[in-house]
């Protein structure tokens, strides 16, 4: 699916930003007007134009606040948050760029201001984890124990984005929801400089410990959804953390090993780190998606070269692990996924638990990575599956 840009990466990220319009995170005209100002494939132009739009919408929200227009202020803040997130997206090639923390920080600030204006409870939470805390948001409707869906992102999402990417949909269907950022993500990499780790069960278990301490949570009905690279992280955690009632991989991912890119260069040169790094750098200059993927990997894994990044991602596989998952598992696939083509089927075949395969197609408009462009269809199908799984869990006798 091409949208304004011929560059597939810019087109996809525009689609991603626009997809949140259904949940208050964008207005289509604002997104299109911004996109038409952007120079094709130019990271600087991308940041400048989205930042300009975000600032304008932020100012409109501030005016609404002064006038006491609560709904308009909330709507503007949510859109500004998403636009700032989008503006920051391609800045990771230089972690010392002051615009990175400035732009991301404005996205978080706008979102947190918006949560104070919402019609349900949103708590900023800090989850104890190995001597530090992980930031999260706990969304709940009232004080009664309810099923809760945990949502985390993957390679590049932020905790604020997860409101549009599933938290609101969960609330609308009677679930409480906890979103959080782990190592390599959001504030944890930007402010605490803690990179990704492959053994995600050590991240998830403290999150479940935290949830089980809350009276609004039915401890027998805790489910998990991982988005994008989270389609590896969530199943990995489920293989060792058996308190989950269900797990959703959006989309399924058996391996996240960057070293597979060595197949794009000469086999002999790929065996020599210096030559390999130079070859990958040349490819990055010619391919926007390659450039972004490697720059973001260096940032989130705290690696200095492609060779180091390849080594750090080597343990990111569910080979020999997936069969340990015990809870029902939903594996989603996007027909034209330009990141993880073929990976959902590999994960599905490796599973021995109760499992369901859910494919989204171009005919439905859900063929892009993580089904951007068809999130309402995605939510309808996924929550139908989750509702059915939750309905089979017996309530404890009183």
XYZ file of C-alpha atoms in Angstrom:
398
model
C 0.000 0.000 0.000
C 1.609 3.267 -1.126
C 0.489 6.519 0.475
C 1.804 9.794 -1.047
C 5.468 8.702 -0.862
C 7.203 6.360 -3.285
C 9.633 5.587 -0.461
C 8.078 2.560 1.238
C 9.384 3.475 4.701
C 7.979 6.998 4.615
C 4.703 5.682 3.194
C 4.370 3.098 5.960
C 5.163 5.523 8.782
C 2.608 7.966 7.390
C 0.030 5.169 7.326
C 0.948 4.276 10.898
C 0.418 7.840 12.106
C -2.869 8.212 10.216
C -4.162 4.869 11.515
C -4.587 6.351 14.972
C -7.247 8.781 13.699
C -9.892 6.224 14.690
C -8.713 6.501 18.303
C -8.189 10.261 18.515
C -4.489 10.258 17.642
C -4.619 11.974 14.259
C -6.728 13.947 11.822
C -6.402 12.764 8.235
C -6.161 16.233 6.694
C -3.419 17.280 9.122
C -1.407 14.182 8.248
C -1.794 14.589 4.485
C -0.960 18.301 4.574
C 2.179 17.502 6.582
C 3.224 14.674 4.278
C 2.956 16.834 1.153
C 5.504 19.241 2.656
C 8.079 16.495 3.307
C 10.967 15.854 0.929
C 10.963 12.217 -0.188
C 13.404 10.071 1.818
C 14.801 13.044 3.767
C 14.982 12.380 7.518
C 15.555 16.064 8.342
C 12.533 17.182 6.354
C 10.440 14.491 8.061
C 11.341 15.796 11.517
C 10.899 19.462 10.591
C 7.426 19.122 9.119
C 5.941 16.768 11.718
C 7.436 18.881 14.508
C 5.867 21.986 12.974
C 2.466 20.317 12.813
C 2.784 18.975 16.362
C 3.663 22.456 17.687
C 0.659 23.961 15.921
C -1.772 21.387 17.327
C -0.185 21.698 20.774
C -0.834 25.455 20.655
C -4.466 24.889 19.669
C -4.867 22.522 22.621
C -3.406 25.146 24.950
C -5.940 27.690 23.685
C -8.752 25.231 24.341
C -7.480 24.665 27.876
C -7.516 28.405 28.562
C -11.118 28.562 27.368
C -12.107 25.596 29.507
C -12.878 23.450 26.449
C -11.941 20.122 27.980
C -12.800 17.822 25.058
C -11.063 19.970 22.432
C -7.991 20.264 24.632
C -7.822 16.503 25.131
C -8.247 15.797 21.440
C -5.543 18.279 20.490
C -3.109 16.935 23.064
C -3.570 13.364 21.835
C -2.920 14.361 18.229
C 0.090 16.451 19.197
C 1.509 13.528 21.156
C 1.276 11.240 18.130
C 2.733 13.852 15.773
C 5.701 14.506 18.082
C 6.273 10.735 18.230
C 6.275 10.628 14.451
C 8.664 13.593 14.229
C 11.183 11.859 16.495
C 11.082 8.569 14.603
C 14.077 9.011 12.289
C 16.393 10.810 14.745
C 18.042 7.720 16.250
C 21.092 7.807 13.996
C 22.612 10.309 16.417
C 21.648 9.485 20.027
C 23.294 12.744 21.149
C 21.017 14.886 18.979
C 19.219 17.137 21.509
C 16.096 17.046 19.344
C 15.634 13.366 20.185
C 14.854 13.873 23.873
C 13.127 17.199 23.236
C 10.706 15.800 20.664
C 10.051 12.516 22.468
C 9.638 14.401 25.750
C 7.004 16.652 24.208
C 5.138 13.587 22.966
C 5.056 12.114 26.455
C 4.145 15.433 28.104
C 1.238 16.069 25.734
C -0.115 12.576 26.296
C 0.108 12.832 30.068
C -1.714 16.147 30.003
C -4.416 14.497 27.906
C -4.878 11.643 30.391
C -5.951 14.128 33.055
C -8.875 15.054 30.789
C -10.090 11.519 30.042
C -13.397 10.042 31.153
C -11.808 6.969 32.724
C -8.929 6.418 35.112
C -5.383 6.491 33.731
C -2.591 6.071 36.252
C 1.094 6.623 35.569
C 2.760 3.652 37.254
C 6.326 2.645 38.049
C 6.872 -1.131 38.095
C 9.787 -2.426 40.209
C 12.375 -4.154 38.020
C 15.921 -5.171 38.966
C 16.680 -2.160 41.132
C 14.952 0.375 38.903
C 11.380 0.882 37.731
C 9.676 0.460 34.360
C 7.210 3.197 33.321
C 3.661 2.265 32.433
C 0.042 3.344 32.310
C -2.766 1.481 34.044
C -6.182 2.072 32.486
C -9.255 0.957 34.402
C -12.980 1.545 34.431
C -13.765 1.116 38.140
C -12.559 -0.714 41.230
C -14.070 -4.111 40.378
C -11.719 -6.995 39.455
C -11.690 -7.380 35.671
C -9.708 -9.198 33.022
C -6.605 -7.193 32.140
C -4.678 -7.022 28.891
C -0.990 -6.184 29.092
C 0.329 -4.478 25.968
C 3.927 -3.734 25.112
C 5.521 -2.626 21.893
C 8.602 -3.732 20.057
C 11.544 -2.229 18.229
C 10.439 1.404 18.155
C 7.036 2.060 19.778
C 6.461 4.187 22.876
C 4.190 3.652 25.855
C 2.068 6.614 24.822
C 1.503 5.168 21.341
C 0.095 2.001 22.908
C -2.991 3.919 24.016
C -3.986 4.213 20.353
C -2.586 0.781 19.532
C -4.790 -1.266 21.860
C -5.405 0.234 25.312
C -8.458 2.249 24.286
C -9.878 -0.720 22.363
C -9.464 -2.906 25.456
C -11.278 -0.399 27.678
C -14.116 -0.106 25.184
C -14.614 -3.875 25.467
C -14.610 -4.066 29.260
C -10.971 -4.957 29.859
C -8.596 -3.086 32.109
C -5.247 -2.504 30.446
C -1.631 -2.072 31.479
C 0.873 -0.734 28.964
C 4.554 -0.544 29.813
C 7.999 0.107 28.390
C 10.782 -2.393 28.967
C 14.516 -2.411 28.215
C 15.270 -0.979 24.790
C 11.982 0.930 24.664
C 10.653 4.421 25.339
C 11.997 6.091 28.453
C 13.982 3.011 29.478
C 16.413 3.393 26.565
C 16.181 7.183 26.259
C 16.520 8.160 29.917
C 18.022 5.075 31.570
C 20.085 3.808 28.595
C 19.068 0.169 29.222
C 19.078 -1.838 25.973
C 16.918 -4.729 24.789
C 17.340 -8.181 26.308
C 16.247 -11.451 24.718
C 14.988 -13.157 27.898
C 11.829 -11.056 28.190
C 10.338 -13.280 30.890
C 12.576 -11.428 33.353
C 10.821 -8.238 32.274
C 7.271 -9.573 32.232
C 7.258 -11.436 35.553
C 7.654 -8.246 37.645
C 4.831 -6.716 35.598
C 2.518 -9.599 36.510
C 3.647 -9.382 40.141
C 2.600 -5.746 40.094
C -0.777 -6.466 38.514
C -1.582 -9.190 41.004
C -1.192 -6.644 43.805
C -4.002 -4.497 42.382
C -7.642 -5.056 43.435
C -8.927 -4.068 39.963
C -7.314 -7.154 38.388
C -8.735 -10.659 38.054
C -5.497 -12.638 38.486
C -6.852 -15.607 36.533
C -7.523 -13.464 33.469
C -4.265 -11.706 32.669
C -3.409 -11.734 28.970
C -0.546 -10.269 26.959
C -0.154 -8.695 23.522
C 3.215 -7.881 21.985
C 3.303 -5.616 18.927
C 5.843 -5.785 16.059
C 9.119 -7.049 17.574
C 6.885 -7.637 20.581
C 5.678 -10.601 18.512
C 8.934 -12.246 19.596
C 9.162 -10.744 23.082
C 5.655 -11.701 24.243
C 5.841 -15.391 23.204
C 9.333 -15.589 24.702
C 7.956 -14.363 28.038
C 4.958 -16.712 27.811
C 7.289 -19.674 27.384
C 8.590 -19.184 30.924
C 5.893 -17.111 32.674
C 2.888 -19.399 33.049
C 0.525 -17.046 34.880
C -0.752 -15.742 31.530
C -4.245 -16.786 30.440
C -3.557 -15.919 26.779
C -0.887 -14.429 24.544
C -1.202 -12.484 21.269
C 1.682 -12.004 18.822
C 0.968 -9.021 16.567
C 2.591 -10.137 14.346
C 4.200 -13.520 15.022
C 7.989 -13.615 15.017
C 10.172 -16.680 15.497
C 13.527 -14.928 15.076
C 14.789 -11.384 15.398
C 18.395 -11.857 14.330
C 19.848 -8.895 12.479
C 22.753 -11.055 11.355
C 20.430 -12.437 8.673
C 21.212 -9.242 6.723
C 24.670 -10.649 6.047
C 23.002 -12.535 3.228
C 22.684 -9.228 1.342
C 26.445 -8.850 0.945
C 29.323 -10.910 -0.407
C 29.699 -14.101 1.648
C 33.474 -13.848 2.023
C 33.402 -10.177 3.022
C 30.576 -10.852 5.462
C 32.972 -12.943 7.547
C 35.205 -9.922 8.242
C 33.653 -7.371 10.628
C 35.338 -4.281 9.171
C 34.398 -5.161 5.602
C 30.884 -6.125 6.689
C 30.348 -2.839 8.511
C 31.466 -0.855 5.448
C 29.199 -2.839 3.135
C 26.190 -2.351 5.406
C 26.937 1.375 5.633
C 26.902 1.554 1.827
C 23.548 -0.239 1.734
C 22.158 2.174 4.329
C 22.973 5.111 2.060
C 20.893 3.573 -0.728
C 17.945 2.219 1.255
C 15.857 4.269 3.680
C 14.414 1.243 5.461
C 17.858 -0.306 5.910
C 19.228 2.963 7.261
C 16.417 3.394 9.772
C 16.441 -0.255 10.889
C 20.191 -0.301 11.559
C 20.322 3.141 13.170
C 17.443 2.243 15.467
C 19.078 -1.086 16.281
C 22.359 0.562 17.216
C 20.379 2.938 19.438
C 18.125 0.417 21.184
C 20.736 -2.334 21.615
C 23.557 0.085 22.497
C 25.813 -1.265 19.744
C 28.493 0.729 17.957
C 28.698 -1.263 14.698
C 26.511 -3.533 12.616
C 28.687 -6.516 13.554
C 28.150 -5.802 17.249
C 24.420 -5.415 16.654
C 24.328 -8.761 14.839
C 26.047 -10.435 17.798
C 23.664 -8.853 20.305
C 20.570 -10.033 18.433
C 21.810 -13.598 17.942
C 19.968 -14.929 21.070
C 16.651 -13.490 19.830
C 15.088 -16.732 18.625
C 12.254 -18.944 19.810
C 13.808 -22.089 18.344
C 13.674 -24.683 21.109
C 11.624 -22.309 23.276
C 8.208 -21.884 21.634
C 7.085 -25.380 22.634
C 7.229 -24.321 26.309
C 4.269 -21.961 25.913
C 1.237 -23.352 27.760
C -1.483 -20.714 27.375
C -3.653 -20.263 24.259
C -1.679 -18.384 21.620
C -2.916 -16.128 18.814
C -0.447 -15.581 15.975
C -1.320 -12.751 13.578
C 0.032 -12.310 10.073
C -0.057 -9.393 7.616
C -0.175 -10.527 4.002
C 2.345 -7.948 2.711
C 4.466 -7.444 5.838
C 7.680 -5.790 4.630
C 9.514 -6.522 7.882
C 8.700 -10.095 8.945
C 7.490 -11.910 5.852
C 7.093 -15.634 6.611
C 7.877 -15.294 10.315
C 4.324 -15.736 11.695
C 3.961 -19.131 10.001
C 7.291 -20.263 11.426
C 6.215 -19.310 14.939
C 2.826 -20.961 14.540
C 4.399 -24.227 13.378
C 6.779 -24.243 16.353
C 3.957 -23.972 18.904
C 2.551 -27.046 20.662
C -0.008 -25.209 22.835
C -3.576 -24.365 21.870
C -3.051 -22.020 18.940
C -4.907 -19.885 16.399
C -3.589 -18.342 13.176
C -5.168 -15.071 12.056
C -4.284 -13.643 8.645
C -5.098 -10.122 7.459
C -5.156 -9.494 3.716
C -4.830 -6.729 1.143
C -8.470 -7.211 0.204
C -9.390 -6.258 3.789
C -6.900 -3.373 3.867
C -5.002 -5.051 6.722
C -1.977 -6.332 4.822
C 0.610 -3.912 6.203
C 2.895 -4.630 9.159
C 0.810 -4.824 12.366
C -2.281 -4.101 10.229
C -1.942 -0.344 10.184
C -4.764 1.040 8.131
C -7.194 -1.564 9.475
C -6.875 -1.328 13.245
C -10.609 -1.418 13.887
C -10.870 -4.654 11.918
C -7.841 -5.949 13.817
C -9.430 -5.112 17.174
C -12.757 -6.670 16.215
C -11.156 -9.993 15.283
C -8.576 -10.150 18.055
C -10.941 -9.262 20.888
C -13.492 -11.767 19.612
C -10.772 -14.392 20.018
C -9.716 -13.072 23.422
C -13.297 -12.889 24.705
C -13.812 -16.534 23.800
C -10.629 -17.600 25.597
C -11.543 -15.591 28.714
C -15.073 -17.065 28.737
C -13.633 -20.537 29.286
C -11.816 -19.550 32.481
C -13.877 -20.525 35.495
C -14.339 -17.993 38.239
C -13.128 -19.177 41.656
C -15.836 -20.234 44.093
C -16.818 -17.596 46.613
